[in-house]
Short mmCIF file of C-alpha atoms and ligand atoms in Angstrom, two decimals:
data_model
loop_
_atom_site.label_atom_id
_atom_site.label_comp_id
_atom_site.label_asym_id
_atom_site.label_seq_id
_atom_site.Cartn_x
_atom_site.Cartn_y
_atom_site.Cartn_z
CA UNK A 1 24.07 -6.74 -9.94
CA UNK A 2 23.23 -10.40 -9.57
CA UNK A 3 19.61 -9.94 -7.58
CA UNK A 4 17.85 -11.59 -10.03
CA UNK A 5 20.07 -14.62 -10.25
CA UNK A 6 18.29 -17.79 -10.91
CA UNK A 7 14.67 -16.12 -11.20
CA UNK A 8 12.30 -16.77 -14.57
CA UNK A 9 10.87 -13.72 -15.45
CA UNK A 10 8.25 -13.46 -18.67
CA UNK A 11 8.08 -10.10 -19.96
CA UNK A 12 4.59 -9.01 -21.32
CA UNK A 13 4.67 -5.86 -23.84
CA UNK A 14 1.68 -4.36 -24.84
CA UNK A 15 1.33 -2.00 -27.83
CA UNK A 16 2.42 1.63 -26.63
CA UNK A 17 5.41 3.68 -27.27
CA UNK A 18 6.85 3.16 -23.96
CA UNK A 19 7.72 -0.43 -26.03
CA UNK A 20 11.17 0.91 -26.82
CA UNK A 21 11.94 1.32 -22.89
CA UNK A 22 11.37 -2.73 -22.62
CA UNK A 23 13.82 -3.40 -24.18
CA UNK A 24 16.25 -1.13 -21.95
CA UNK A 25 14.14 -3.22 -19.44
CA UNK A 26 15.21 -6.69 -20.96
CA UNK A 27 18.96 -5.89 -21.00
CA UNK A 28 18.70 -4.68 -17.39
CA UNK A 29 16.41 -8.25 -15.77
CA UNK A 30 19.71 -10.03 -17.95
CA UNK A 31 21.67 -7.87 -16.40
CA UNK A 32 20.64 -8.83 -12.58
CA UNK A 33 20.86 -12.51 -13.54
CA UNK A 34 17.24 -13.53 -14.62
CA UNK A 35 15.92 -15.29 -17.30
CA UNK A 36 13.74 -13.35 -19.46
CA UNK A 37 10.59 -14.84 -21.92
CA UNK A 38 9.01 -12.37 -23.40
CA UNK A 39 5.61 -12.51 -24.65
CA UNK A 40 4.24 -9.27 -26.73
CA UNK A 41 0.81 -8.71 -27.90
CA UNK A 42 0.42 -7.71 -31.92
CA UNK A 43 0.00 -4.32 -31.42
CA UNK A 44 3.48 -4.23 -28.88
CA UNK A 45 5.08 -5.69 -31.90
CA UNK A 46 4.03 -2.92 -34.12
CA UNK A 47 6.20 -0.63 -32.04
CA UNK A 48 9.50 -2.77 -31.29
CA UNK A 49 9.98 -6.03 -33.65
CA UNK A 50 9.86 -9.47 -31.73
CA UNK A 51 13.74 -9.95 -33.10
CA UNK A 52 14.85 -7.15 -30.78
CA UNK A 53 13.95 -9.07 -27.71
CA UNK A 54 14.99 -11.84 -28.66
CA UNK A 55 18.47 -11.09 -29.20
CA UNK A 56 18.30 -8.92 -25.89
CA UNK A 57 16.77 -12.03 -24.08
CA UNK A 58 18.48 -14.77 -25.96
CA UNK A 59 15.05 -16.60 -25.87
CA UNK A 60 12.09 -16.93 -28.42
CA UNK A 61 9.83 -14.55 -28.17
CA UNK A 62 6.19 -15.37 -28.02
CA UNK A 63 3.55 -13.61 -29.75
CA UNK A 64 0.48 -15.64 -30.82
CA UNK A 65 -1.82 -18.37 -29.27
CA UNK A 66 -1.71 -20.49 -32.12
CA UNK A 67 2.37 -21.20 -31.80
CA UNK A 68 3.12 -24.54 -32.82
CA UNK A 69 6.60 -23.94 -30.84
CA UNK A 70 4.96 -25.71 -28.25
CA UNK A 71 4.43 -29.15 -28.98
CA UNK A 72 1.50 -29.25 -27.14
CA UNK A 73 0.38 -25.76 -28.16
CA UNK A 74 -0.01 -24.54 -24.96
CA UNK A 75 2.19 -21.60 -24.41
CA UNK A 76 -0.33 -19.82 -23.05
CA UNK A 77 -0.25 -22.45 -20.14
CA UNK A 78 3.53 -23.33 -20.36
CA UNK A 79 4.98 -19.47 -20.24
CA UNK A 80 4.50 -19.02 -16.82
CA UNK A 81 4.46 -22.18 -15.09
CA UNK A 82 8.38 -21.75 -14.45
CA UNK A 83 7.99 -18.51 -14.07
CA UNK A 84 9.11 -16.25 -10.61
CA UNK A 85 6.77 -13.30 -12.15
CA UNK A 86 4.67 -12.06 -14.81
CA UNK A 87 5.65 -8.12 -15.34
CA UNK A 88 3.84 -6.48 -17.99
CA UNK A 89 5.62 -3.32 -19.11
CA UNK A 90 4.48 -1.30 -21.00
CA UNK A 91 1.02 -1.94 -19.80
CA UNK A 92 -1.58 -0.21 -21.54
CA UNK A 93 -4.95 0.92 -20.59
CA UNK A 94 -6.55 -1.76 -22.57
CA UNK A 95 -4.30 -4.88 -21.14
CA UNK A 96 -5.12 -3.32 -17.99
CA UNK A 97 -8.61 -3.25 -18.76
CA UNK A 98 -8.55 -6.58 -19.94
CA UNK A 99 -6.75 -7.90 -17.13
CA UNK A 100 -9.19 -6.43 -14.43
CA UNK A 101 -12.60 -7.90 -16.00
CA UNK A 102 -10.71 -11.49 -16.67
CA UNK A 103 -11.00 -11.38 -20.66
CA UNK A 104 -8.53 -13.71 -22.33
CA UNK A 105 -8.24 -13.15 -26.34
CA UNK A 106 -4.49 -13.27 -27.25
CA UNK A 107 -1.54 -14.92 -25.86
CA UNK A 108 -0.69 -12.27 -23.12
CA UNK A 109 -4.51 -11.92 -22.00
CA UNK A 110 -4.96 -16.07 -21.34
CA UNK A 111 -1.48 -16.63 -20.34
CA UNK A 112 -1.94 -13.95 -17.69
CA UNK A 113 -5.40 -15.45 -16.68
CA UNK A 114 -3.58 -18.80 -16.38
CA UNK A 115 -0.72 -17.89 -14.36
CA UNK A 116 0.13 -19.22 -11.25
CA UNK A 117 2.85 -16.97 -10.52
CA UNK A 118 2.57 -13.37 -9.08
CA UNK A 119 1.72 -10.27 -11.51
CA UNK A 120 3.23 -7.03 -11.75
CA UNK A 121 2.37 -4.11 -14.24
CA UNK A 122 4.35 -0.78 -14.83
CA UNK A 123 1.39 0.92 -16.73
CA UNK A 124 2.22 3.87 -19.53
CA UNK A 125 -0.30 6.04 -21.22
CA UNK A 126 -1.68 9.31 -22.43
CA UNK A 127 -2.58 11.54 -18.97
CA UNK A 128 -6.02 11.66 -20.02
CA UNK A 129 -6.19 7.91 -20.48
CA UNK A 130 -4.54 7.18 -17.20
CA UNK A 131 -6.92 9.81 -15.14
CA UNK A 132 -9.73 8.36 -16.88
CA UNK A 133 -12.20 6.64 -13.90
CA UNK A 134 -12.79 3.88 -16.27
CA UNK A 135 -8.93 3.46 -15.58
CA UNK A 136 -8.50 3.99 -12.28
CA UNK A 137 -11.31 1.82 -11.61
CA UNK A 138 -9.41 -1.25 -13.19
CA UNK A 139 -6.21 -0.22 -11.80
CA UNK A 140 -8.13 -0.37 -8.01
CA UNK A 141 -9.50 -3.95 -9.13
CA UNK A 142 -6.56 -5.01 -10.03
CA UNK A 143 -4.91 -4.37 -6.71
CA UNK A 144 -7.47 -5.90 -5.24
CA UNK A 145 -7.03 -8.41 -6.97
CA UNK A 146 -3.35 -8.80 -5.18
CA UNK A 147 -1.58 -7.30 -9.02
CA UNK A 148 1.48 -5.12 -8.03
CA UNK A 149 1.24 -1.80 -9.61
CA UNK A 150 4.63 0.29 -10.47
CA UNK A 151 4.12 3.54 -10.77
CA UNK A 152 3.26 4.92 -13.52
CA UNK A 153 5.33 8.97 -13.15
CA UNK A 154 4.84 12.17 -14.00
CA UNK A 155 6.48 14.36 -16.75
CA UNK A 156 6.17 14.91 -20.36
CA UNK A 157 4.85 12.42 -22.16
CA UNK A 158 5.77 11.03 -26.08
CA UNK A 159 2.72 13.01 -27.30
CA UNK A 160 4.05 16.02 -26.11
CA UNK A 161 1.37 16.57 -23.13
CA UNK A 162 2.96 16.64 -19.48
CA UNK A 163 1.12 14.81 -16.78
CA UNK A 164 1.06 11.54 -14.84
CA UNK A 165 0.70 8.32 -17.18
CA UNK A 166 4.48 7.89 -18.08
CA UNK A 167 5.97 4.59 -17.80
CA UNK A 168 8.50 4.31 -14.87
CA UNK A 169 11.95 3.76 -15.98
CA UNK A 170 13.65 0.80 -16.75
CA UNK A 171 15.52 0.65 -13.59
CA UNK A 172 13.20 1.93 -11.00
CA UNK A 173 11.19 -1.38 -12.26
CA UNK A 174 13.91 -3.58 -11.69
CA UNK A 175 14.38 -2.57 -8.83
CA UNK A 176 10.40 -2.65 -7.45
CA UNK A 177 11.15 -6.23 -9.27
CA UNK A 178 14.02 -6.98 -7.09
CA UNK A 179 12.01 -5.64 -3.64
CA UNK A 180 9.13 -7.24 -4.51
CA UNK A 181 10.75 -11.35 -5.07
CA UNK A 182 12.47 -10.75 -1.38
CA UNK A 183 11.41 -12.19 1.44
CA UNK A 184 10.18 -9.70 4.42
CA UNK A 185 11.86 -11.18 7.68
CA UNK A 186 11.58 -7.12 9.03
CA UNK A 187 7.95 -6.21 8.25
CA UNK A 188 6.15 -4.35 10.12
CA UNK A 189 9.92 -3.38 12.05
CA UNK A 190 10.75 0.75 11.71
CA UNK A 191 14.18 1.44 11.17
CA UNK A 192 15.53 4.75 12.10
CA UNK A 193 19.24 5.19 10.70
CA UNK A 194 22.49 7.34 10.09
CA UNK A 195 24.78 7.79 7.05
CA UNK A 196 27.00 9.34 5.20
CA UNK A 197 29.97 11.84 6.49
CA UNK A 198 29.32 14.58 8.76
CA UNK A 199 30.24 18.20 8.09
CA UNK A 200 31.69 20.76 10.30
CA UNK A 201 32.00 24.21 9.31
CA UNK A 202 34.81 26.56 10.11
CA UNK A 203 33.33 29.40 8.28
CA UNK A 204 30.49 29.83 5.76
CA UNK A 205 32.94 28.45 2.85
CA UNK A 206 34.79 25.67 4.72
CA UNK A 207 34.26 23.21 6.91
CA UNK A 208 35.73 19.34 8.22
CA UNK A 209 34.73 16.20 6.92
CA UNK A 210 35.48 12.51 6.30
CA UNK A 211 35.76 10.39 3.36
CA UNK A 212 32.76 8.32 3.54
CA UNK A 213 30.74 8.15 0.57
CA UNK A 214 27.21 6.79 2.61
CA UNK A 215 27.51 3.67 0.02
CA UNK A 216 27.27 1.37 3.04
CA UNK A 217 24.64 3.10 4.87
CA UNK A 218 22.32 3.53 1.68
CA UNK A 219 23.46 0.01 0.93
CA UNK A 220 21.93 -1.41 3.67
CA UNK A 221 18.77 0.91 3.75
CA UNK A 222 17.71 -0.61 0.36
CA UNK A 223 18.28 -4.06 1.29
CA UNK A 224 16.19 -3.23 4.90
CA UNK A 225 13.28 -1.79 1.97
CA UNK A 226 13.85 -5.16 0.88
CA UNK A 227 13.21 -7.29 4.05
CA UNK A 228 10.29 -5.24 4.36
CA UNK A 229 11.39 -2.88 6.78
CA UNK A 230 10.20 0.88 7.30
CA UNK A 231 13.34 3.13 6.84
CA UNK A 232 14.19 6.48 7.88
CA UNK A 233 18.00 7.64 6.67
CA UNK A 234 19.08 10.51 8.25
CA UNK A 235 21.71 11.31 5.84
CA UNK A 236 24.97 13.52 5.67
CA UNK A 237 26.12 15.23 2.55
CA UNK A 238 26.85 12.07 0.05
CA UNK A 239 26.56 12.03 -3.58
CA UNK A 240 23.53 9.47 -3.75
CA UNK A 241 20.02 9.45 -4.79
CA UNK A 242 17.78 7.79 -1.93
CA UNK A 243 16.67 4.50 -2.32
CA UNK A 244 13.29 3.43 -3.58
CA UNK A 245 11.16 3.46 -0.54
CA UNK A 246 13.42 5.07 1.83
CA UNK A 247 12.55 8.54 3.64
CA UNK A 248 15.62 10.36 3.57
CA UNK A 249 16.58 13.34 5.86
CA UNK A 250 19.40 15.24 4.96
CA UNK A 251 21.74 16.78 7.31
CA UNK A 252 25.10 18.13 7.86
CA UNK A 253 26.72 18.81 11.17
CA UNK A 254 26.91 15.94 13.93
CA UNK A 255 24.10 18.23 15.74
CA UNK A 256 21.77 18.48 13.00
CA UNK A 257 22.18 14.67 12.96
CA UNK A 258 21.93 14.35 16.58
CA UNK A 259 19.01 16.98 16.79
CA UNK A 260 16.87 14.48 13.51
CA UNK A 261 17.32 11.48 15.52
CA UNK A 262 16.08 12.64 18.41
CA UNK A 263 13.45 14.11 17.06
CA UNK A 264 12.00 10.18 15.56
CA UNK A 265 14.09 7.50 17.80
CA UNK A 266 10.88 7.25 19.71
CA UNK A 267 9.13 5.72 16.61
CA UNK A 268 11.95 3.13 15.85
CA UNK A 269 12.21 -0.95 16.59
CA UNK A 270 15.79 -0.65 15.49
CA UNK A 271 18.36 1.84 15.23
CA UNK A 272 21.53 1.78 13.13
CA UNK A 273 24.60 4.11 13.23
CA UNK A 274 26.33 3.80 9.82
CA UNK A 275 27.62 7.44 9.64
CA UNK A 276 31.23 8.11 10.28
CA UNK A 277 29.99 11.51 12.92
CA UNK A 278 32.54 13.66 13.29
CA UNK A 279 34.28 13.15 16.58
CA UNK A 280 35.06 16.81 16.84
CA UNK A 281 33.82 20.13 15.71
CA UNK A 282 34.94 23.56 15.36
CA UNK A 283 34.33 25.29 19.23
CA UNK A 284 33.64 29.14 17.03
CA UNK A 285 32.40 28.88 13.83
CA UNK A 286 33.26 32.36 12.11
CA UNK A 287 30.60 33.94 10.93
CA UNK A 288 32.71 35.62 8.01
CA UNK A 289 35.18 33.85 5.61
CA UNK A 290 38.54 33.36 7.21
CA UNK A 291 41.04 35.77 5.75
CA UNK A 292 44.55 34.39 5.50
CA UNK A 293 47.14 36.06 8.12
CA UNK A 294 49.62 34.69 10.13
CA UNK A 295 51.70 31.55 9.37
CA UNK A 296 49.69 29.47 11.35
CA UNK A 297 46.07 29.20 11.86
CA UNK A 298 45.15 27.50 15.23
CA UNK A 299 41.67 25.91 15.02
CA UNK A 300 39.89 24.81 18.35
CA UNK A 301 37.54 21.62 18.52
CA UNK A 302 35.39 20.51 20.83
CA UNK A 303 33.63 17.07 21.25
CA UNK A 304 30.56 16.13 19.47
CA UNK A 305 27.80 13.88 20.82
CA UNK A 306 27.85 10.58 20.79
CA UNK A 307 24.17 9.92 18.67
CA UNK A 308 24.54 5.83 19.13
CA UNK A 309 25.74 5.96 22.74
CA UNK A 310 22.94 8.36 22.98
CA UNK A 311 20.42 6.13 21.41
CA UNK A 312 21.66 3.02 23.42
CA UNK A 313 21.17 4.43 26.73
CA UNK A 314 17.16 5.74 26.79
CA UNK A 315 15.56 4.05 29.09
CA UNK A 316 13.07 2.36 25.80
CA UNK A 317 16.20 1.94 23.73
CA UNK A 318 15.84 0.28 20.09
CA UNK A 319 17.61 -2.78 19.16
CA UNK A 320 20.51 -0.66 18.35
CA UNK A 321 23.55 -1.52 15.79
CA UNK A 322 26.31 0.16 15.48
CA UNK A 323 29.46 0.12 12.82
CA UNK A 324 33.02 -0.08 13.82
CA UNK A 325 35.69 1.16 11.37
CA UNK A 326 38.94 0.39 12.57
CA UNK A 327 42.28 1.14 11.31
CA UNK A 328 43.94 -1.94 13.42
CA UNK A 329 43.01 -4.26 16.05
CA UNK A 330 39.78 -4.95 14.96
CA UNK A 331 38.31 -7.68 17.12
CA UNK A 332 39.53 -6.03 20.64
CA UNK A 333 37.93 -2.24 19.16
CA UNK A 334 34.69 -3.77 17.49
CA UNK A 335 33.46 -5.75 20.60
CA UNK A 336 34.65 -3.40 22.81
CA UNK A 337 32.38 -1.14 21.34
CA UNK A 338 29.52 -3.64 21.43
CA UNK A 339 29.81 -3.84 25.50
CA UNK A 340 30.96 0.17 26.15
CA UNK A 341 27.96 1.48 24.02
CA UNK A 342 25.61 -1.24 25.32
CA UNK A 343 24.95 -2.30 21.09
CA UNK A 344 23.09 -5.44 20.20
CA UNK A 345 25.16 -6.01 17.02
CA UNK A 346 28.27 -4.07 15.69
CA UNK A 347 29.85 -4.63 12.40
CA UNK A 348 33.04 -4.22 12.27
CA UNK A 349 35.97 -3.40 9.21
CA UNK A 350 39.21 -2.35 8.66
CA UNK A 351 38.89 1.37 7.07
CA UNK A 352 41.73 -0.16 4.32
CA UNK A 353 39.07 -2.68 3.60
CA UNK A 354 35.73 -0.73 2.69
CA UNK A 355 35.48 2.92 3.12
CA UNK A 356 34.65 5.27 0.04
CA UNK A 357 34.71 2.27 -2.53
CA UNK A 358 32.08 -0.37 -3.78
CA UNK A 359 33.39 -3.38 -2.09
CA UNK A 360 33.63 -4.44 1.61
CA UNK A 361 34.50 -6.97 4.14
CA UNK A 362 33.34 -6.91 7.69
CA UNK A 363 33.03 -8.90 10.79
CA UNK A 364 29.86 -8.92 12.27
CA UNK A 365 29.90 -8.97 16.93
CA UNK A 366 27.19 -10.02 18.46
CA UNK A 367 27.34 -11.77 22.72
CA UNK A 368 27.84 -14.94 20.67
CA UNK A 369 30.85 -13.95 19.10
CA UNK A 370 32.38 -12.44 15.68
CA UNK A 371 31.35 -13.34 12.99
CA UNK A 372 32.92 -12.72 9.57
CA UNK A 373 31.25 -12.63 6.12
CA UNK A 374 33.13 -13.09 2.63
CA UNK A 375 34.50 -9.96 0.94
CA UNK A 376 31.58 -8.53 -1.11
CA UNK A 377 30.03 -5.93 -2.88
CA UNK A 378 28.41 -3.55 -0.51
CA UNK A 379 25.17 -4.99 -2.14
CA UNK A 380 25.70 -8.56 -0.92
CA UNK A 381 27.27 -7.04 2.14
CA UNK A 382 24.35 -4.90 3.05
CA UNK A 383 22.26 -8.44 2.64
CA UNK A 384 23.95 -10.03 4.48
CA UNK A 385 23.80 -8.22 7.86
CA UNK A 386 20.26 -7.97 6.65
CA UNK A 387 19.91 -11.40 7.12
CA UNK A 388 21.96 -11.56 10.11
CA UNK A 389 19.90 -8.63 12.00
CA UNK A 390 16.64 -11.06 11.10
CA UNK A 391 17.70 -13.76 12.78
CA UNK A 392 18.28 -11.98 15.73
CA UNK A 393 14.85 -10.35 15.81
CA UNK A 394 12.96 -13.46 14.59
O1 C5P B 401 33.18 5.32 18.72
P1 C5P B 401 33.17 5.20 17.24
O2 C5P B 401 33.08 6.53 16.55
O3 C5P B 401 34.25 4.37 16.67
O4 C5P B 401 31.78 4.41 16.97
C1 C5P B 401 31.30 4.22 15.69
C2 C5P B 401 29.83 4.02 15.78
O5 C5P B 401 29.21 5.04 16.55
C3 C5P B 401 29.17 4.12 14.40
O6 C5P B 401 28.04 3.29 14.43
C4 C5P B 401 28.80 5.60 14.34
O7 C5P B 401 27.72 5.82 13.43
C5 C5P B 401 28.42 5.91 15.76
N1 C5P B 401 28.74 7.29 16.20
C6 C5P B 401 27.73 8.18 16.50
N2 C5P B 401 28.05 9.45 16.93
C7 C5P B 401 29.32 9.82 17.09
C8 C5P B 401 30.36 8.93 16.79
C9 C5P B 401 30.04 7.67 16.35
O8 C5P B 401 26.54 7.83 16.35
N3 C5P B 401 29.59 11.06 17.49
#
């Protein structure tokens, strides 16, 4: 991952035990290409030593006002003035308490009262501590106050109590990070989408299906989170966890999918048809397992609907998109498809290029013409068309 590439980020650690998960934290923001300063109040060093993150950032770590580092002592001034964001995790009731009255008595206090960078805060605490309306009180003022909260979640907690107050993990910050430093070309824009394989039962222990993975399709629902988009995924069977932010409806057959469309295209500005639907299903689905008999077993099919021709042709149609994998012939099947199924945009690869693994490389159609983008991950892929579908709209 390479999101973070050529963003500052300092690092503010306050004293709780959730400490130890910053530095999982560190190694991940180095991870996705940022640059990491981390600044750690005296009672966050208590619980993880200042050398740990500083080999895991590769930069000095910051812990006192009074650092003659700075030749002009003013780190608390300096910190952030490069800086893309300020996140503070873990952020304790007290920082947060500080934070949301303006007081400014260490390093991470002032610096954080001098920024002029965005703040972000992943909070951890004791249940009680976190319920407290003293808390929640500072936590509301310091949303008004424009400071991103993340999270905190729910589950047991280091003092072996089980509630909400934990601090959200490492990665699930990174990646509120990630959303939160994009732009948001699609906001206010509800995207209604399809993913995944389709399954089509024989019998109640078999059925047909493809070998899409959904990487694509979730792929690009994270990066529409991302542009600021609304998204609905109306998902086949995949092995994938939802993206942050995403509302995910799982289906199987091409009618459930069909059926959950339906049932929400009215709401939608755009929709997109990453699934690979089956084109067929089985005409008499036994209601008992299939014993084995004859030789031969003669299966009949019979046509699914088309959901994105479907979609296309309401009379209030959304900007629809639609994906094209091809075996051969690429640029005659891929447009083809953008006139037959009346599709604003239709992105096109060869089947040998992208399905099932973690890479792609597609050709996006459009009634100006194909357009191809570099061989990617499905990451860069997904932002990509992103960026492509905003231009469109914008
Ligand atoms: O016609 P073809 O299956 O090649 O078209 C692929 C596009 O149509 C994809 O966007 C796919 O999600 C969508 N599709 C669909 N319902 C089907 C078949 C394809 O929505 N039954």
């Amino acid at each position: 991952m390479t999101e973070l590439t050529g963003k500052t980020i300092v690092l503010g650690v306050s004293g709780g035990i959730a400490a130890y998960k910053a530095a999982e934290l560190t190694r991940l923001l180095i991870k996705a290409g940022a640059r990491v300063h981390v600044v750690m109040t005296e009672n966050g060093a208590r619980f993880v030593t200042p050398t740990t993150f500083q080999a895991l950032s590769g930069n000095p770590v910051w812990t006192e006002a009074w650092d003659e580092r700075r030749a002009n002592n003013m780190s608390h001034i300096d910190l952030t003035r490069a800086a893309d964001a300020l996140l503070i995790a873990p952020a304790t009731a007290n920082i947060l308490a500080k934070l949301a009255n303006g007081l400014a008595d260490d390093l991470l206090s002032t610096l954080t009262l001098a920024r002029d960078c965005p703040l972000l805060v992943a909070p951890a605490m004791n249940r009680q501590m976190w319920s407290n309306p003293a808390t929640q009180r500072n936590v509301a003022q310091l949303k008004t106050d424009g400071v991103r909260i993340i999270g905190p979640d729910a589950g047991e907690q280091a003092c072996g109590e089980v509630g909400e107050g934990r601090m959200s993990e490492p990665a699930d910050i990174v990646e509120a990070l990630i959303s939160f430093l994009q732009l948001k070309p699609l906001a206010g824009k509800t995207v209604l989408m399809t993913a995944g394989p389709t399954y089509e039962p024989i019998d109640p222990v078999r059925g047909i299906t493809n070998i899409s993975s959904g990487k694509m399709g979730y792929a690009l629902a994270r990066a529409l989170v991302h542009a600021g988009a609304q998204v609905q995924l109306v998902s086949g069977p995949v092995a994938l966890a939802a993206p942050q932010g995403v509302e995910r409806i799982g289906v199987q057959s091409a009618r459930e999918m069909q059926q959950a469309v339906m049932l929400r295209v009215a709401q939608a500005d755009i929709f997109i048809g990453v699934a690979a639907v089956a084109d067929y299903r089985v005409a008499n689905v036994a209601a008992d397992k299939i014993k084995k008999t004859g030789d031969t077993l003669t299966l009949e099919l019979t046509r699914n609907p088309d959901i994105l021709a479907e979609v296309a042709s309401l009379p209030a149609a959304p900007f629809c998109v639609g994906f094209a994998a091809e075996s051969q012939n690429l640029d005659a099947y891929a447009s083809g498809k953008l006139t037959a199924k009346r599709l604003k945009l239709v992105v096109g690869n060869l089947v040998q290029d992208g399905m099932g693994g973690d890479t792609n490389q597609v050709v996006l159609y459009d009634a100006e013409g194909a357009h191809p983008l570099p061989r990617a991950s499905k990451t860069d892929v997904a932002a990509g068309i992103v960026a492509h579908l905003a231009r469109m709209l914008g």
